[in-house]
mmCIF file of C-alpha atoms in Angstrom:
data_model
loop_
_atom_site.group_PDB
_atom_site.id
_atom_site.type_symbol
_atom_site.label_atom_id
_atom_site.label_comp_id
_atom_site.label_asym_id
_atom_site.label_seq_id
_atom_site.Cartn_x
_atom_site.Cartn_y
_atom_site.Cartn_z
ATOM 1 C CA UNK A 1 14.664 6.856 16.742
ATOM 2 C CA UNK A 2 15.022 7.613 13.075
ATOM 3 C CA UNK A 3 12.649 5.844 10.745
ATOM 4 C CA UNK A 4 15.263 3.766 8.965
ATOM 5 C CA UNK A 5 16.670 2.261 12.162
ATOM 6 C CA UNK A 6 13.747 -0.132 12.474
ATOM 7 C CA UNK A 7 15.150 -2.098 9.545
ATOM 8 C CA UNK A 8 18.424 -2.733 11.349
ATOM 9 C CA UNK A 9 16.523 -3.565 14.512
ATOM 10 C CA UNK A 10 14.333 -6.029 12.632
ATOM 11 C CA UNK A 11 17.391 -7.867 11.361
ATOM 12 C CA UNK A 12 18.974 -7.958 14.814
ATOM 13 C CA UNK A 13 15.972 -9.455 16.548
ATOM 14 C CA UNK A 14 14.877 -11.730 13.754
ATOM 15 C CA UNK A 15 15.091 -14.893 15.863
ATOM 16 C CA UNK A 16 12.979 -13.337 18.561
ATOM 17 C CA UNK A 17 10.104 -12.489 16.288
ATOM 18 C CA UNK A 18 7.272 -14.880 16.990
ATOM 19 C CA UNK A 19 4.111 -12.956 16.269
ATOM 20 C CA UNK A 20 2.708 -9.687 15.033
ATOM 21 C CA UNK A 21 -0.729 -8.157 15.550
ATOM 22 C CA UNK A 22 -2.497 -9.668 12.611
ATOM 23 C CA UNK A 23 -5.785 -10.186 10.900
ATOM 24 C CA UNK A 24 -5.767 -13.263 8.712
ATOM 25 C CA UNK A 25 -7.831 -13.799 5.599
ATOM 26 C CA UNK A 26 -7.201 -17.226 4.103
ATOM 27 C CA UNK A 27 -8.323 -18.036 0.609
ATOM 28 C CA UNK A 28 -11.335 -20.350 0.448
ATOM 29 C CA UNK A 29 -10.290 -23.846 -0.564
ATOM 30 C CA UNK A 30 -11.617 -27.349 -0.934
ATOM 31 C CA UNK A 31 -10.136 -29.460 1.853
ATOM 32 C CA UNK A 32 -9.750 -32.388 -0.530
ATOM 33 C CA UNK A 33 -7.250 -30.327 -2.513
ATOM 34 C CA UNK A 34 -5.170 -29.195 0.465
ATOM 35 C CA UNK A 35 -2.406 -31.742 -0.039
ATOM 36 C CA UNK A 36 -1.946 -30.642 -3.641
ATOM 37 C CA UNK A 37 -1.517 -26.947 -2.872
ATOM 38 C CA UNK A 38 1.724 -25.194 -1.955
ATOM 39 C CA UNK A 39 1.373 -23.103 1.193
ATOM 40 C CA UNK A 40 2.510 -19.495 1.020
ATOM 41 C CA UNK A 41 2.142 -16.581 3.441
ATOM 42 C CA UNK A 42 1.628 -12.988 2.340
ATOM 43 C CA UNK A 43 1.927 -10.154 4.849
ATOM 44 C CA UNK A 44 0.163 -6.962 3.744
ATOM 45 C CA UNK A 45 0.831 -3.523 5.189
ATOM 46 C CA UNK A 46 -2.896 -2.850 5.704
ATOM 47 C CA UNK A 47 -6.239 -4.388 4.779
ATOM 48 C CA UNK A 48 -7.828 -1.811 2.508
ATOM 49 C CA UNK A 49 -10.158 -1.596 -0.466
ATOM 50 C CA UNK A 50 -7.248 0.311 -2.008
ATOM 51 C CA UNK A 51 -5.819 -3.135 -2.798
ATOM 52 C CA UNK A 52 -8.937 -4.442 -4.557
ATOM 53 C CA UNK A 53 -7.133 -6.474 -7.295
ATOM 54 C CA UNK A 54 -5.447 -8.587 -4.624
ATOM 55 C CA UNK A 55 -8.765 -9.417 -2.965
ATOM 56 C CA UNK A 56 -10.351 -10.183 -6.322
ATOM 57 C CA UNK A 57 -7.559 -12.721 -6.882
ATOM 58 C CA UNK A 58 -8.313 -14.278 -3.490
ATOM 59 C CA UNK A 59 -12.082 -14.353 -3.797
ATOM 60 C CA UNK A 60 -12.096 -15.569 -7.417
ATOM 61 C CA UNK A 61 -9.785 -18.440 -6.466
ATOM 62 C CA UNK A 62 -6.923 -17.384 -8.726
ATOM 63 C CA UNK A 63 -4.259 -18.385 -6.201
ATOM 64 C CA UNK A 64 -5.825 -21.811 -5.815
ATOM 65 C CA UNK A 65 -5.995 -22.126 -9.600
ATOM 66 C CA UNK A 66 -2.227 -21.592 -9.632
ATOM 67 C CA UNK A 67 -1.754 -24.342 -7.040
ATOM 68 C CA UNK A 68 -1.193 -22.043 -4.061
ATOM 69 C CA UNK A 69 -2.748 -22.173 -0.603
ATOM 70 C CA UNK A 70 -2.263 -18.501 0.217
ATOM 71 C CA UNK A 71 -2.701 -17.167 3.742
ATOM 72 C CA UNK A 72 -3.038 -13.402 4.081
ATOM 73 C CA UNK A 73 -1.869 -11.653 7.245
ATOM 74 C CA UNK A 74 -2.160 -7.938 7.977
ATOM 75 C CA UNK A 75 0.962 -6.403 9.468
ATOM 76 C CA UNK A 76 -0.466 -2.955 10.273
ATOM 77 C CA UNK A 77 2.539 -0.957 9.082
ATOM 78 C CA UNK A 78 5.461 -1.324 6.669
ATOM 79 C CA UNK A 79 7.910 -1.777 9.542
ATOM 80 C CA UNK A 80 6.025 -4.814 10.819
ATOM 81 C CA UNK A 81 5.504 -6.240 7.335
ATOM 82 C CA UNK A 82 9.204 -5.888 6.541
ATOM 83 C CA UNK A 83 10.108 -7.523 9.848
ATOM 84 C CA UNK A 84 7.882 -10.481 8.954
ATOM 85 C CA UNK A 85 9.618 -10.886 5.586
ATOM 86 C CA UNK A 86 13.136 -10.555 7.009
ATOM 87 C CA UNK A 87 12.351 -13.063 9.762
ATOM 88 C CA UNK A 88 10.875 -15.582 7.337
ATOM 89 C CA UNK A 89 7.500 -15.404 9.069
ATOM 90 C CA UNK A 90 6.101 -14.251 5.721
ATOM 91 C CA UNK A 91 7.241 -15.442 2.305
ATOM 92 C CA UNK A 92 6.132 -12.283 0.523
ATOM 93 C CA UNK A 93 5.504 -8.750 1.757
ATOM 94 C CA UNK A 94 3.115 -6.175 0.339
ATOM 95 C CA UNK A 95 4.058 -2.603 1.289
ATOM 96 C CA UNK A 96 5.631 0.568 0.001
ATOM 97 C CA UNK A 97 8.849 -0.063 -1.935
ATOM 98 C CA UNK A 98 10.612 2.512 0.220
ATOM 99 C CA UNK A 99 10.891 -0.189 2.896
ATOM 100 C CA UNK A 100 13.162 -2.265 0.653
ATOM 101 C CA UNK A 101 15.315 0.799 -0.017
ATOM 102 C CA UNK A 102 15.694 1.454 3.714
ATOM 103 C CA UNK A 103 16.699 -2.171 4.291
ATOM 104 C CA UNK A 104 19.222 -2.024 1.458
ATOM 105 C CA UNK A 105 20.717 1.184 2.861
ATOM 106 C CA UNK A 106 21.224 -0.563 6.196
ATOM 107 C CA UNK A 107 23.386 -3.188 4.478
ATOM 108 C CA UNK A 108 20.959 -6.087 4.124
ATOM 109 C CA UNK A 109 22.871 -9.206 3.097
ATOM 110 C CA UNK A 110 19.750 -10.825 1.641
ATOM 111 C CA UNK A 111 17.995 -7.850 -0.002
ATOM 112 C CA UNK A 112 14.211 -7.715 -0.120
ATOM 113 C CA UNK A 113 13.477 -7.170 -3.816
ATOM 114 C CA UNK A 114 10.310 -5.765 -5.415
ATOM 115 C CA UNK A 115 8.821 -7.963 -8.130
ATOM 116 C CA UNK A 116 5.314 -6.615 -8.747
ATOM 117 C CA UNK A 117 3.680 -3.184 -8.472
ATOM 118 C CA UNK A 118 -0.042 -3.057 -7.662
ATOM 119 C CA UNK A 119 -0.990 0.598 -7.234
ATOM 120 C CA UNK A 120 0.192 3.589 -9.262
ATOM 121 C CA UNK A 121 -1.344 6.370 -7.205
ATOM 122 C CA UNK A 122 -1.489 7.256 -3.532
ATOM 123 C CA UNK A 123 -4.597 5.874 -1.871
ATOM 124 C CA UNK A 124 -5.240 8.469 0.813
ATOM 125 C CA UNK A 125 -7.337 11.600 0.986
ATOM 126 C CA UNK A 126 -7.278 14.909 2.791
ATOM 127 C CA UNK A 127 -10.322 15.231 5.045
ATOM 128 C CA UNK A 128 -11.488 18.557 6.481
ATOM 129 C CA UNK A 129 -13.974 19.278 9.246
ATOM 130 C CA UNK A 130 -16.063 21.402 6.917
ATOM 131 C CA UNK A 131 -17.036 21.208 3.274
ATOM 132 C CA UNK A 132 -14.532 23.106 1.122
ATOM 133 C CA UNK A 133 -15.643 22.871 -2.520
ATOM 134 C CA UNK A 134 -12.967 25.372 -3.581
ATOM 135 C CA UNK A 135 -10.147 23.842 -1.538
ATOM 136 C CA UNK A 136 -6.601 24.815 -2.467
ATOM 137 C CA UNK A 137 -3.474 23.391 -0.824
ATOM 138 C CA UNK A 138 -2.488 26.843 0.389
ATOM 139 C CA UNK A 139 -5.592 26.668 2.606
ATOM 140 C CA UNK A 140 -3.462 24.496 4.923
ATOM 141 C CA UNK A 141 -1.290 27.441 5.937
ATOM 142 C CA UNK A 142 -1.366 27.879 9.685
ATOM 143 C CA UNK A 143 -3.548 24.785 10.166
ATOM 144 C CA UNK A 144 -3.003 21.511 12.019
ATOM 145 C CA UNK A 145 -3.118 18.200 10.126
ATOM 146 C CA UNK A 146 -3.046 14.633 11.420
ATOM 147 C CA UNK A 147 -0.389 13.053 9.198
ATOM 148 C CA UNK A 148 1.484 9.766 8.906
ATOM 149 C CA UNK A 149 4.648 8.136 10.221
ATOM 150 C CA UNK A 150 7.883 9.907 9.345
ATOM 151 C CA UNK A 151 9.528 8.186 6.392
ATOM 152 C CA UNK A 152 6.380 6.303 5.395
ATOM 153 C CA UNK A 153 4.839 6.751 1.954
ATOM 154 C CA UNK A 154 1.615 8.441 3.141
ATOM 155 C CA UNK A 155 3.514 11.198 4.922
ATOM 156 C CA UNK A 156 6.216 11.596 2.286
ATOM 157 C CA UNK A 157 3.699 11.899 -0.555
ATOM 158 C CA UNK A 158 1.719 14.416 1.507
ATOM 159 C CA UNK A 159 4.826 16.529 2.069
ATOM 160 C CA UNK A 160 5.805 16.141 -1.597
ATOM 161 C CA UNK A 161 2.451 17.643 -2.618
ATOM 162 C CA UNK A 162 2.813 20.470 -0.117
ATOM 163 C CA UNK A 163 6.214 21.391 -1.547
ATOM 164 C CA UNK A 164 4.881 21.181 -5.099
ATOM 165 C CA UNK A 165 2.329 23.779 -4.036
ATOM 166 C CA UNK A 166 4.844 26.126 -2.436
ATOM 167 C CA UNK A 167 4.314 25.107 1.183
ATOM 168 C CA UNK A 168 7.020 24.291 3.716
ATOM 169 C CA UNK A 169 5.820 21.256 5.739
ATOM 170 C CA UNK A 170 7.888 22.310 8.749
ATOM 171 C CA UNK A 171 7.035 26.030 8.809
ATOM 172 C CA UNK A 172 3.725 26.700 7.082
ATOM 173 C CA UNK A 173 1.543 24.215 8.974
ATOM 174 C CA UNK A 174 1.597 21.795 11.901
ATOM 175 C CA UNK A 175 1.661 18.070 11.089
ATOM 176 C CA UNK A 176 1.010 15.653 13.958
ATOM 177 C CA UNK A 177 2.940 12.440 13.257
ATOM 178 C CA UNK A 178 2.511 10.892 16.699
ATOM 179 C CA UNK A 179 -0.672 8.906 16.058
ATOM 180 C CA UNK A 180 -0.478 5.211 15.161
ATOM 181 C CA UNK A 181 -1.388 4.007 11.691
ATOM 182 C CA UNK A 182 -5.129 3.440 11.435
ATOM 183 C CA UNK A 183 -5.965 5.505 14.531
ATOM 184 C CA UNK A 184 -6.037 8.983 12.984
ATOM 185 C CA UNK A 185 -9.752 8.922 12.125
ATOM 186 C CA UNK A 186 -10.664 8.147 15.738
ATOM 187 C CA UNK A 187 -8.283 10.862 16.917
ATOM 188 C CA UNK A 188 -9.869 13.316 14.487
ATOM 189 C CA UNK A 189 -13.373 12.702 15.849
ATOM 190 C CA UNK A 190 -12.225 12.475 19.465
ATOM 191 C CA UNK A 191 -10.244 15.712 19.554
ATOM 192 C CA UNK A 192 -11.107 18.924 17.730
ATOM 193 C CA UNK A 193 -7.571 20.336 17.815
ATOM 194 C CA UNK A 194 -6.747 19.252 14.240
ATOM 195 C CA UNK A 195 -8.336 20.962 11.241
ATOM 196 C CA UNK A 196 -7.558 18.175 8.732
ATOM 197 C CA UNK A 197 -6.584 14.528 8.668
ATOM 198 C CA UNK A 198 -5.004 12.367 5.974
ATOM 199 C CA UNK A 199 -7.005 9.147 5.661
ATOM 200 C CA UNK A 200 -7.128 5.913 3.693
ATOM 201 C CA UNK A 201 -10.381 4.204 2.898
ATOM 202 C CA UNK A 202 -12.705 3.177 4.387
ATOM 203 C CA UNK A 203 -11.913 5.806 7.046
ATOM 204 C CA UNK A 204 -12.352 8.784 4.691
ATOM 205 C CA UNK A 205 -15.809 7.660 3.558
ATOM 206 C CA UNK A 206 -16.764 6.657 7.116
ATOM 207 C CA UNK A 207 -15.978 10.175 8.363
ATOM 208 C CA UNK A 208 -18.149 11.605 5.594
ATOM 209 C CA UNK A 209 -21.028 9.285 6.456
ATOM 210 C CA UNK A 210 -20.761 10.327 10.107
ATOM 211 C CA UNK A 211 -20.821 13.971 9.099
ATOM 212 C CA UNK A 212 -17.520 14.311 10.948
ATOM 213 C CA UNK A 213 -15.401 15.145 7.920
ATOM 214 C CA UNK A 214 -15.362 15.878 4.204
ATOM 215 C CA UNK A 215 -12.910 14.732 1.544
ATOM 216 C CA UNK A 216 -11.470 17.887 -0.010
ATOM 217 C CA UNK A 217 -8.507 16.492 -1.977
ATOM 218 C CA UNK A 218 -7.077 13.225 -3.260
ATOM 219 C CA UNK A 219 -3.366 12.730 -2.666
ATOM 220 C CA UNK A 220 -3.432 10.185 -5.464
ATOM 221 C CA UNK A 221 -4.639 12.745 -7.982
ATOM 222 C CA UNK A 222 -2.452 15.616 -6.810
ATOM 223 C CA UNK A 223 0.788 13.628 -6.522
ATOM 224 C CA UNK A 224 0.462 12.062 -9.961
ATOM 225 C CA UNK A 225 1.565 8.524 -10.777
ATOM 226 C CA UNK A 226 3.648 7.108 -7.920
ATOM 227 C CA UNK A 227 4.656 3.450 -7.297
ATOM 228 C CA UNK A 228 2.828 3.424 -3.987
ATOM 229 C CA UNK A 229 2.681 -0.271 -3.083
ATOM 230 C CA UNK A 230 4.454 -3.347 -4.373
ATOM 231 C CA UNK A 231 5.155 -6.990 -3.586
ATOM 232 C CA UNK A 232 8.598 -8.032 -2.435
ATOM 233 C CA UNK A 233 10.503 -11.045 -1.191
ATOM 234 C CA UNK A 234 13.988 -11.866 0.004
ATOM 235 C CA UNK A 235 16.460 -12.583 -2.770
ATOM 236 C CA UNK A 236 17.125 -16.039 -1.346
ATOM 237 C CA UNK A 237 13.427 -16.949 -1.376
ATOM 238 C CA UNK A 238 12.989 -15.790 -4.960
ATOM 239 C CA UNK A 239 16.029 -17.760 -6.123
ATOM 240 C CA UNK A 240 14.900 -20.939 -4.365
ATOM 241 C CA UNK A 241 11.240 -20.690 -5.418
ATOM 242 C CA UNK A 242 10.952 -19.229 -8.936
ATOM 243 C CA UNK A 243 7.922 -21.414 -9.733
ATOM 244 C CA UNK A 244 6.045 -20.183 -6.668
ATOM 245 C CA UNK A 245 6.948 -16.590 -7.474
ATOM 246 C CA UNK A 246 5.617 -16.959 -11.015
ATOM 247 C CA UNK A 247 2.404 -18.641 -9.899
ATOM 248 C CA UNK A 248 1.820 -15.960 -7.270
ATOM 249 C CA UNK A 249 2.370 -13.208 -9.847
ATOM 250 C CA UNK A 250 0.104 -14.965 -12.359
ATOM 251 C CA UNK A 251 -2.737 -14.968 -9.812
ATOM 252 C CA UNK A 252 -2.227 -11.272 -9.089
ATOM 253 C CA UNK A 253 -2.257 -10.422 -12.788
ATOM 254 C CA UNK A 254 -5.610 -12.175 -13.162
ATOM 255 C CA UNK A 255 -6.909 -9.958 -10.373
ATOM 256 C CA UNK A 256 -5.544 -6.905 -12.190
ATOM 257 C CA UNK A 257 -7.184 -8.037 -15.422
ATOM 258 C CA UNK A 258 -10.516 -8.435 -13.638
ATOM 259 C CA UNK A 259 -10.589 -4.887 -12.267
ATOM 260 C CA UNK A 260 -9.605 -3.503 -15.680
ATOM 261 C CA UNK A 261 -12.506 -5.274 -17.353
ATOM 262 C CA UNK A 262 -15.331 -4.988 -14.819
ATOM 263 C CA UNK A 263 -17.367 -2.208 -13.290
ATOM 264 C CA UNK A 264 -16.843 -0.862 -9.760
ATOM 265 C CA UNK A 265 -20.157 -2.477 -8.805
ATOM 266 C CA UNK A 266 -18.944 -5.887 -9.973
ATOM 267 C CA UNK A 267 -15.583 -5.466 -8.261
ATOM 268 C CA UNK A 268 -17.274 -4.444 -5.011
ATOM 269 C CA UNK A 269 -19.492 -7.528 -4.992
ATOM 270 C CA UNK A 270 -16.488 -9.805 -5.462
ATOM 271 C CA UNK A 271 -14.397 -8.314 -2.640
ATOM 272 C CA UNK A 272 -17.312 -7.783 -0.218
ATOM 273 C CA UNK A 273 -16.462 -10.922 1.869
ATOM 274 C CA UNK A 274 -13.060 -9.394 2.648
ATOM 275 C CA UNK A 275 -14.721 -6.461 4.420
ATOM 276 C CA UNK A 276 -17.507 -7.925 6.590
ATOM 277 C CA UNK A 277 -17.775 -4.776 8.695
ATOM 278 C CA UNK A 278 -18.413 -2.530 5.681
ATOM 279 C CA UNK A 279 -21.731 -2.490 3.812
ATOM 280 C CA UNK A 280 -21.796 -3.094 0.065
ATOM 281 C CA UNK A 281 -22.889 0.454 -0.784
ATOM 282 C CA UNK A 282 -19.861 1.857 1.026
ATOM 283 C CA UNK A 283 -17.509 -0.654 -0.582
ATOM 284 C CA UNK A 284 -18.918 0.272 -3.993
ATOM 285 C CA UNK A 285 -18.502 3.996 -3.348
ATOM 286 C CA UNK A 286 -14.879 3.487 -2.314
ATOM 287 C CA UNK A 287 -14.084 1.257 -5.286
ATOM 288 C CA UNK A 288 -15.563 3.925 -7.585
ATOM 289 C CA UNK A 289 -13.384 6.588 -5.992
ATOM 290 C CA UNK A 290 -10.231 4.536 -6.598
ATOM 291 C CA UNK A 291 -11.389 3.329 -10.001
ATOM 292 C CA UNK A 292 -12.076 6.839 -11.280
ATOM 293 C CA UNK A 293 -8.635 8.128 -10.320
ATOM 294 C CA UNK A 294 -6.864 5.304 -12.196
ATOM 295 C CA UNK A 295 -5.398 3.726 -9.081
ATOM 296 C CA UNK A 296 -4.513 0.286 -10.447
ATOM 297 C CA UNK A 297 -2.003 -0.541 -13.152
ATOM 298 C CA UNK A 298 -2.887 -2.707 -16.155
ATOM 299 C CA UNK A 299 0.122 -4.894 -15.410
ATOM 300 C CA UNK A 300 2.429 -5.577 -12.489
ATOM 301 C CA UNK A 301 5.695 -4.409 -14.052
ATOM 302 C CA UNK A 302 7.556 -2.044 -11.710
ATOM 303 C CA UNK A 303 9.203 0.342 -14.173
ATOM 304 C CA UNK A 304 12.428 2.238 -13.649
ATOM 305 C CA UNK A 305 10.793 5.644 -14.076
ATOM 306 C CA UNK A 306 8.530 4.968 -11.120
ATOM 307 C CA UNK A 307 11.418 3.695 -9.013
ATOM 308 C CA UNK A 308 13.429 6.835 -9.702
ATOM 309 C CA UNK A 309 10.421 9.028 -8.848
ATOM 310 C CA UNK A 310 10.087 7.151 -5.569
ATOM 311 C CA UNK A 311 13.723 7.915 -4.786
ATOM 312 C CA UNK A 312 13.127 11.571 -5.693
ATOM 313 C CA UNK A 313 10.391 11.654 -3.053
ATOM 314 C CA UNK A 314 12.608 9.921 -0.485
ATOM 315 C CA UNK A 315 15.457 12.301 -1.267
ATOM 316 C CA UNK A 316 13.156 15.294 -0.971
ATOM 317 C CA UNK A 317 12.014 14.028 2.434
ATOM 318 C CA UNK A 318 15.598 13.618 3.644
ATOM 319 C CA UNK A 319 15.210 9.842 3.970
ATOM 320 C CA UNK A 320 17.745 8.727 1.354
ATOM 321 C CA UNK A 321 21.450 8.221 2.122
ATOM 322 C CA UNK A 322 22.273 7.590 -1.518
ATOM 323 C CA UNK A 323 20.357 6.477 -4.579
ATOM 324 C CA UNK A 324 20.029 2.740 -5.146
ATOM 325 C CA UNK A 325 20.400 1.207 -8.619
ATOM 326 C CA UNK A 326 17.043 0.073 -10.008
ATOM 327 C CA UNK A 327 18.447 -3.357 -10.895
ATOM 328 C CA UNK A 328 19.414 -4.015 -7.273
ATOM 329 C CA UNK A 329 15.902 -3.824 -5.832
ATOM 330 C CA UNK A 330 13.512 -4.511 -8.719
ATOM 331 C CA UNK A 331 12.980 -7.779 -10.588
ATOM 332 C CA UNK A 332 10.457 -7.564 -13.438
ATOM 333 C CA UNK A 333 10.886 -11.133 -14.735
ATOM 334 C CA UNK A 334 7.795 -12.569 -13.062
ATOM 335 C CA UNK A 335 5.552 -9.607 -13.905
ATOM 336 C CA UNK A 336 6.637 -9.623 -17.538
ATOM 337 C CA UNK A 337 5.929 -13.356 -17.819
ATOM 338 C CA UNK A 338 2.627 -13.233 -15.919
ATOM 339 C CA UNK A 339 -0.309 -14.793 -17.704
#
């Protein structure tokens, strides 16, 4: 089944959607204040240190300060996160903006619109089995790589970089796209058939600590500035709840401000409770890696230049029927007014 068909499927089975595999992280709150807070559900594509500003906003109580009782659910994939938003199971989705474009292309009557951009670089890394201090992208010729889902941002950005370096993703190397999101690191250590794997954190650092792999390139650095992940909601929800949308965006902006004005060590200590299975030293190392490559924007405004670049990448990957007007799928009002 082609990647974009899951959007149509999601809409068709919306009433049947009752649950997704999730991991919930609810913001700490004083029970005496519960009745005064507005409940809101956010479904995130993955739970990763890559999204540090969001977790800062949770742990510092910024959502509560804005009067929101925010529940965070992990969807484990943009398809599942989009399904949750379309079904109304989640009020807001956090995923790659390409998902909203796919939904729009399938004729969504209540478009899911992007209103805040969190990351401005890809968050994954190319991991090799051996140290390669002089790695060049042409070193992938004739090699096997564990990649991402067809039509998803990780895979499309990877292929975009390959093409920028003169490689044909279909002819010059073998990319395995059959492994589920989040399972590639285990597949890499469990089977020696692949020479490289494309990994998010903490998997990339974990492979290095195990001595099972070595980060040889950052897709975030080599792809340049790309609107990798953003927050979105159905048009109807945004129109009915402008106050909630503004409060939510205000809390996120405070998280963005914090990471811009604090050290990786300070950021790591704040978000540590969100990653109980990862030690503080590892969290700090990962935050530094993202911090040093300028991963997070200073503000949440999703600009038109980034949106057009995203469509260039989709077009290049053969995933775009026709280009979508920026104004149809991006609303910058809340980000511009965030305080």
